[in-house]
Amino acid sequence: MRILFLNGPNLNLLGSREPEVYGRTTLAEIEAKVRARAKEMGVEVEFRQSNSEGELVTWVQQAKERFEVIVLNAAAYTHTSVALRDAIVAVGIPTIEIHLSNIHNREEFRHKSLLAPVCRGQISGFGVNSYILAIEAAINVTDTKK
Ligand code: CA2
């Protein structure tokens, strides 16, 4: 199984600012943890970050035939992007929405995810572990209802 991890805007800043909200782990360190766990679980991962909505949309489109599952932390685009939502529907690859923080106990504007209705599920609020839990979810995603 090949899993594509996509990370949205400002996640490249992890570890440097707002540690009280997002922790002190950098995105490179998260990637290393994901790779280590994926190796144990016998799955392949690709890990990318972009600040550009269009680039994220292109990567979702290009995932067709190359990846079985997408794990997506769309960051702020979670709450705004009809384009990403449409891309997830268009490619039809099971997509798992993840967040470091619990978006439901933060500001009201973060409670709404435009992506959640077209994703298989959402993992939110477990810090770096949201990424690790997503590997487990991805491996079992074919067992879950669409
Ligand atoms: O909790 C998450 O993973 C979020 O997707 C993170 C987004 C936020 O807009 C979502 O509501 C929830 C923000 C990512 C920005 O990351 C930063 C990291 C360090 C310093 C500043 C921002």
PDB file of C-alpha atoms and ligand atoms in Angstrom:
ATOM      1  CA  MET A   1       0.000   0.000   0.000  1.00  0.00           C
ATOM      2  CA  ARG A   2       1.184   3.510  -0.844  1.00  0.00           C
ATOM      3  CA  ILE A   3      -0.043   6.421   1.271  1.00  0.00           C
ATOM      4  CA  LEU A   4       0.300  10.062   0.218  1.00  0.00           C
ATOM      5  CA  PHE A   5       0.617  12.517   3.129  1.00  0.00           C
ATOM      6  CA  LEU A   6      -0.224  16.083   2.120  1.00  0.00           C
ATOM      7  CA  ASN A   7       0.334  19.082   4.381  1.00  0.00           C
ATOM      8  CA  GLY A   8      -1.096  22.535   3.803  1.00  0.00           C
ATOM      9  CA  PRO A   9      -0.088  26.135   4.451  1.00  0.00           C
ATOM     10  CA  ASN A  10       2.194  27.171   7.304  1.00  0.00           C
ATOM     11  CA  LEU A  11       2.823  23.624   8.496  1.00  0.00           C
ATOM     12  CA  ASN A  12       6.429  24.203   7.357  1.00  0.00           C
ATOM     13  CA  LEU A  13       6.642  26.557  10.374  1.00  0.00           C
ATOM     14  CA  LEU A  14       5.933  23.798  12.903  1.00  0.00           C
ATOM     15  CA  GLY A  15       8.290  23.742  15.847  1.00  0.00           C
ATOM     16  CA  SER A  16       9.269  27.380  15.484  1.00  0.00           C
ATOM     17  CA  ARG A  17       6.101  29.275  16.492  1.00  0.00           C
ATOM     18  CA  GLU A  18       2.947  28.694  18.568  1.00  0.00           C
ATOM     19  CA  PRO A  19       4.345  25.603  20.377  1.00  0.00           C
ATOM     20  CA  GLU A  20       1.487  25.859  22.910  1.00  0.00           C
ATOM     21  CA  VAL A  21      -0.978  25.026  20.107  1.00  0.00           C
ATOM     22  CA  TYR A  22       1.042  22.874  17.687  1.00  0.00           C
ATOM     23  CA  GLY A  23       3.867  21.462  19.826  1.00  0.00           C
ATOM     24  CA  ARG A  24       7.625  21.667  19.329  1.00  0.00           C
ATOM     25  CA  THR A  25       8.043  18.964  16.715  1.00  0.00           C
ATOM     26  CA  THR A  26       9.055  20.138  13.249  1.00  0.00           C
ATOM     27  CA  LEU A  27       7.407  18.845  10.082  1.00  0.00           C
ATOM     28  CA  ALA A  28      10.664  17.064   9.178  1.00  0.00           C
ATOM     29  CA  GLU A  29      10.561  15.276  12.554  1.00  0.00           C
ATOM     30  CA  ILE A  30       6.907  14.313  11.981  1.00  0.00           C
ATOM     31  CA  GLU A  31       7.883  12.926   8.575  1.00  0.00           C
ATOM     32  CA  ALA A  32      10.655  10.856  10.192  1.00  0.00           C
ATOM     33  CA  LYS A  33       8.204   9.418  12.748  1.00  0.00           C
ATOM     34  CA  VAL A  34       5.683   8.635   9.993  1.00  0.00           C
ATOM     35  CA  ARG A  35       8.385   6.916   7.900  1.00  0.00           C
ATOM     36  CA  ALA A  36       9.539   4.827  10.869  1.00  0.00           C
ATOM     37  CA  ARG A  37       5.995   3.673  11.673  1.00  0.00           C
ATOM     38  CA  ALA A  38       5.165   3.058   8.007  1.00  0.00           C
ATOM     39  CA  LYS A  39       8.246   0.846   7.710  1.00  0.00           C
ATOM     40  CA  GLU A  40       7.109  -1.191  10.744  1.00  0.00           C
ATOM     41  CA  MET A  41       3.656  -1.520   9.195  1.00  0.00           C
ATOM     42  CA  GLY A  42       5.034  -2.444   5.768  1.00  0.00           C
ATOM     43  CA  VAL A  43       3.535   0.470   3.832  1.00  0.00           C
ATOM     44  CA  GLU A  44       5.108   3.063   1.547  1.00  0.00           C
ATOM     45  CA  VAL A  45       4.652   6.759   2.206  1.00  0.00           C
ATOM     46  CA  GLU A  46       5.275   9.973   0.362  1.00  0.00           C
ATOM     47  CA  PHE A  47       5.226  13.160   2.432  1.00  0.00           C
ATOM     48  CA  ARG A  48       4.736  16.658   0.971  1.00  0.00           C
ATOM     49  CA  GLN A  49       3.925  20.200   2.102  1.00  0.00           C
ATOM     50  CA  SER A  50       2.743  23.217   0.136  1.00  0.00           C
ATOM     51  CA  ASN A  51       1.543  26.692   0.972  1.00  0.00           C
ATOM     52  CA  SER A  52      -0.319  26.816  -2.330  1.00  0.00           C
ATOM     53  CA  GLU A  53      -3.923  25.617  -2.678  1.00  0.00           C
ATOM     54  CA  GLY A  54      -3.416  24.960  -6.399  1.00  0.00           C
ATOM     55  CA  GLU A  55      -0.380  22.770  -5.809  1.00  0.00           C
ATOM     56  CA  LEU A  56      -2.279  20.710  -3.232  1.00  0.00           C
ATOM     57  CA  VAL A  57      -5.162  20.300  -5.705  1.00  0.00           C
ATOM     58  CA  THR A  58      -2.702  19.153  -8.402  1.00  0.00           C
ATOM     59  CA  TRP A  59      -1.110  16.631  -6.037  1.00  0.00           C
ATOM     60  CA  VAL A  60      -4.539  15.203  -5.141  1.00  0.00           C
ATOM     61  CA  GLN A  61      -5.345  14.872  -8.864  1.00  0.00           C
ATOM     62  CA  GLN A  62      -1.990  13.232  -9.643  1.00  0.00           C
ATOM     63  CA  ALA A  63      -2.410  10.684  -6.833  1.00  0.00           C
ATOM     64  CA  LYS A  64      -4.697   8.638  -9.087  1.00  0.00           C
ATOM     65  CA  GLU A  65      -3.129   5.234  -9.914  1.00  0.00           C
ATOM     66  CA  ARG A  66      -0.095   6.022  -7.699  1.00  0.00           C
ATOM     67  CA  PHE A  67      -1.544   5.975  -4.164  1.00  0.00           C
ATOM     68  CA  GLU A  68      -4.266   3.925  -2.491  1.00  0.00           C
ATOM     69  CA  VAL A  69      -4.966   6.431   0.292  1.00  0.00           C
ATOM     70  CA  ILE A  70      -4.413  10.151   0.889  1.00  0.00           C
ATOM     71  CA  VAL A  71      -3.841  11.511   4.405  1.00  0.00           C
ATOM     72  CA  LEU A  72      -4.525  15.223   4.335  1.00  0.00           C
ATOM     73  CA  ASN A  73      -3.756  17.963   6.833  1.00  0.00           C
ATOM     74  CA  ALA A  74      -5.052  20.806   4.681  1.00  0.00           C
ATOM     75  CA  ALA A  75      -4.402  23.295   7.536  1.00  0.00           C
ATOM     76  CA  ALA A  76      -6.377  26.528   6.952  1.00  0.00           C
ATOM     77  CA  TYR A  77      -7.672  25.260   3.584  1.00  0.00           C
ATOM     78  CA  THR A  78      -9.700  22.720   5.582  1.00  0.00           C
ATOM     79  CA  HIS A  79     -12.082  25.531   6.400  1.00  0.00           C
ATOM     80  CA  THR A  80     -12.166  27.307   3.032  1.00  0.00           C
ATOM     81  CA  SER A  81     -11.294  25.118   0.066  1.00  0.00           C
ATOM     82  CA  VAL A  82     -14.067  24.046  -2.261  1.00  0.00           C
ATOM     83  CA  ALA A  83     -11.280  23.309  -4.783  1.00  0.00           C
ATOM     84  CA  LEU A  84      -9.646  20.686  -2.552  1.00  0.00           C
ATOM     85  CA  ARG A  85     -13.028  19.167  -1.727  1.00  0.00           C
ATOM     86  CA  ASP A  86     -13.872  18.896  -5.439  1.00  0.00           C
ATOM     87  CA  ALA A  87     -10.466  17.314  -6.159  1.00  0.00           C
ATOM     88  CA  ILE A  88     -10.987  14.658  -3.460  1.00  0.00           C
ATOM     89  CA  VAL A  89     -14.372  13.786  -4.966  1.00  0.00           C
ATOM     90  CA  ALA A  90     -12.971  13.820  -8.524  1.00  0.00           C
ATOM     91  CA  VAL A  91     -10.091  11.377  -7.864  1.00  0.00           C
ATOM     92  CA  GLY A  92     -12.169   9.080  -5.675  1.00  0.00           C
ATOM     93  CA  ILE A  93      -9.167   7.985  -3.578  1.00  0.00           C
ATOM     94  CA  PRO A  94     -10.109   7.353   0.075  1.00  0.00           C
ATOM     95  CA  THR A  95      -8.917  10.415   1.982  1.00  0.00           C
ATOM     96  CA  ILE A  96      -8.386  10.763   5.716  1.00  0.00           C
ATOM     97  CA  GLU A  97      -8.517  14.272   7.194  1.00  0.00           C
ATOM     98  CA  ILE A  98      -6.085  14.920  10.025  1.00  0.00           C
ATOM     99  CA  HIS A  99      -5.212  17.775  12.382  1.00  0.00           C
ATOM    100  CA  LEU A 100      -2.651  18.244  15.107  1.00  0.00           C
ATOM    101  CA  SER A 101      -5.011  20.316  17.217  1.00  0.00           C
ATOM    102  CA  ASN A 102      -8.637  19.563  18.054  1.00  0.00           C
ATOM    103  CA  ILE A 103     -10.366  21.875  15.577  1.00  0.00           C
ATOM    104  CA  HIS A 104     -13.650  21.466  17.472  1.00  0.00           C
ATOM    105  CA  ASN A 105     -12.440  23.034  20.717  1.00  0.00           C
ATOM    106  CA  ARG A 106     -10.819  26.054  19.071  1.00  0.00           C
ATOM    107  CA  GLU A 107     -12.237  29.179  17.408  1.00  0.00           C
ATOM    108  CA  GLU A 108     -15.687  28.716  15.869  1.00  0.00           C
ATOM    109  CA  PHE A 109     -14.410  29.252  12.297  1.00  0.00           C
ATOM    110  CA  ARG A 110     -12.268  26.114  12.677  1.00  0.00           C
ATOM    111  CA  HIS A 111     -15.238  23.917  13.664  1.00  0.00           C
ATOM    112  CA  LYS A 112     -16.419  23.694  10.073  1.00  0.00           C
ATOM    113  CA  SER A 113     -14.449  21.478   7.705  1.00  0.00           C
ATOM    114  CA  LEU A 114     -15.434  21.679   4.035  1.00  0.00           C
ATOM    115  CA  LEU A 115     -13.443  18.474   3.496  1.00  0.00           C
ATOM    116  CA  ALA A 116     -14.916  16.243   6.226  1.00  0.00           C
ATOM    117  CA  PRO A 117     -18.080  15.281   4.285  1.00  0.00           C
ATOM    118  CA  VAL A 118     -15.984  13.887   1.410  1.00  0.00           C
ATOM    119  CA  CYS A 119     -13.328  12.225   3.591  1.00  0.00           C
ATOM    120  CA  ARG A 120     -13.573   8.735   5.082  1.00  0.00           C
ATOM    121  CA  GLY A 121     -12.978  10.126   8.551  1.00  0.00           C
ATOM    122  CA  GLN A 122     -11.248  12.746  10.633  1.00  0.00           C
ATOM    123  CA  ILE A 123      -8.452  12.458  13.226  1.00  0.00           C
ATOM    124  CA  SER A 124      -8.085  15.668  15.183  1.00  0.00           C
ATOM    125  CA  GLY A 125      -6.397  16.694  18.403  1.00  0.00           C
ATOM    126  CA  PHE A 126      -3.676  14.123  19.016  1.00  0.00           C
ATOM    127  CA  GLY A 127      -0.670  16.208  18.025  1.00  0.00           C
ATOM    128  CA  VAL A 128       1.972  14.257  16.134  1.00  0.00           C
ATOM    129  CA  ASN A 129       0.048  11.099  16.979  1.00  0.00           C
ATOM    130  CA  SER A 130      -2.726  12.196  14.604  1.00  0.00           C
ATOM    131  CA  TYR A 131      -0.252  11.389  11.805  1.00  0.00           C
ATOM    132  CA  ILE A 132       0.657   8.005  13.297  1.00  0.00           C
ATOM    133  CA  LEU A 133      -2.985   7.068  13.913  1.00  0.00           C
ATOM    134  CA  ALA A 134      -3.695   7.971  10.289  1.00  0.00           C
ATOM    135  CA  ILE A 135      -1.364   5.189   9.096  1.00  0.00           C
ATOM    136  CA  GLU A 136      -3.449   2.657  11.034  1.00  0.00           C
ATOM    137  CA  ALA A 137      -6.660   4.201   9.645  1.00  0.00           C
ATOM    138  CA  ALA A 138      -5.260   4.171   6.097  1.00  0.00           C
ATOM    139  CA  ILE A 139      -4.316   0.507   6.275  1.00  0.00           C
ATOM    140  CA  ASN A 140      -7.866  -0.377   7.345  1.00  0.00           C
ATOM    141  CA  VAL A 141      -9.679   2.147   5.172  1.00  0.00           C
ATOM    142  CA  THR A 142     -10.799  -0.406   2.612  1.00  0.00           C
ATOM    143  CA  ASP A 143     -12.740  -2.176   5.397  1.00  0.00           C
ATOM    144  CA  THR A 144     -14.705   0.930   6.304  1.00  0.00           C
ATOM    145  CA  LYS A 145     -17.917   2.094   4.671  1.00  0.00           C
ATOM    146  CA  LYS A 146     -17.604   4.798   1.952  1.00  0.00           C
TER     147      LYS A 146
HETATM  148  O1  CA2 B   1      -4.395  21.469  13.891  1.00  0.00           O
HETATM  149  C1  CA2 B   1      -4.067  21.397  12.695  1.00  0.00           C
HETATM  150  O2  CA2 B   1      -3.355  20.514  12.244  1.00  0.00           O
HETATM  151  C2  CA2 B   1      -4.535  22.506  11.733  1.00  0.00           C
HETATM  152  O3  CA2 B   1      -4.782  21.900  10.467  1.00  0.00           O
HETATM  153  C3  CA2 B   1      -3.394  23.485  11.653  1.00  0.00           C
HETATM  154  C4  CA2 B   1      -3.725  24.726  10.813  1.00  0.00           C
HETATM  155  C5  CA2 B   1      -5.051  25.340  11.242  1.00  0.00           C
HETATM  156  O4  CA2 B   1      -5.389  26.401  10.356  1.00  0.00           O
HETATM  157  C6  CA2 B   1      -6.171  24.334  11.276  1.00  0.00           C
HETATM  158  O5  CA2 B   1      -7.344  24.980  11.750  1.00  0.00           O
HETATM  159  C7  CA2 B   1      -5.825  23.170  12.192  1.00  0.00           C
HETATM  160  C8  CA2 B   1      -2.628  25.782  10.955  1.00  0.00           C
HETATM  161  C9  CA2 B   1      -1.255  25.311  10.601  1.00  0.00           C
HETATM  162  C10 CA2 B   1      -0.304  26.427  10.895  1.00  0.00           C
HETATM  163  O6  CA2 B   1       0.804  25.895  11.540  1.00  0.00           O
HETATM  164  C11 CA2 B   1       1.606  26.741  12.206  1.00  0.00           C
HETATM  165  C12 CA2 B   1       2.710  26.196  12.793  1.00  0.00           C
HETATM  166  C13 CA2 B   1       3.566  26.988  13.493  1.00  0.00           C
HETATM  167  C14 CA2 B   1       3.333  28.349  13.596  1.00  0.00           C
HETATM  168  C15 CA2 B   1       2.223  28.890  13.007  1.00  0.00           C
HETATM  169  C16 CA2 B   1       1.365  28.101  12.299  1.00  0.00           C
END
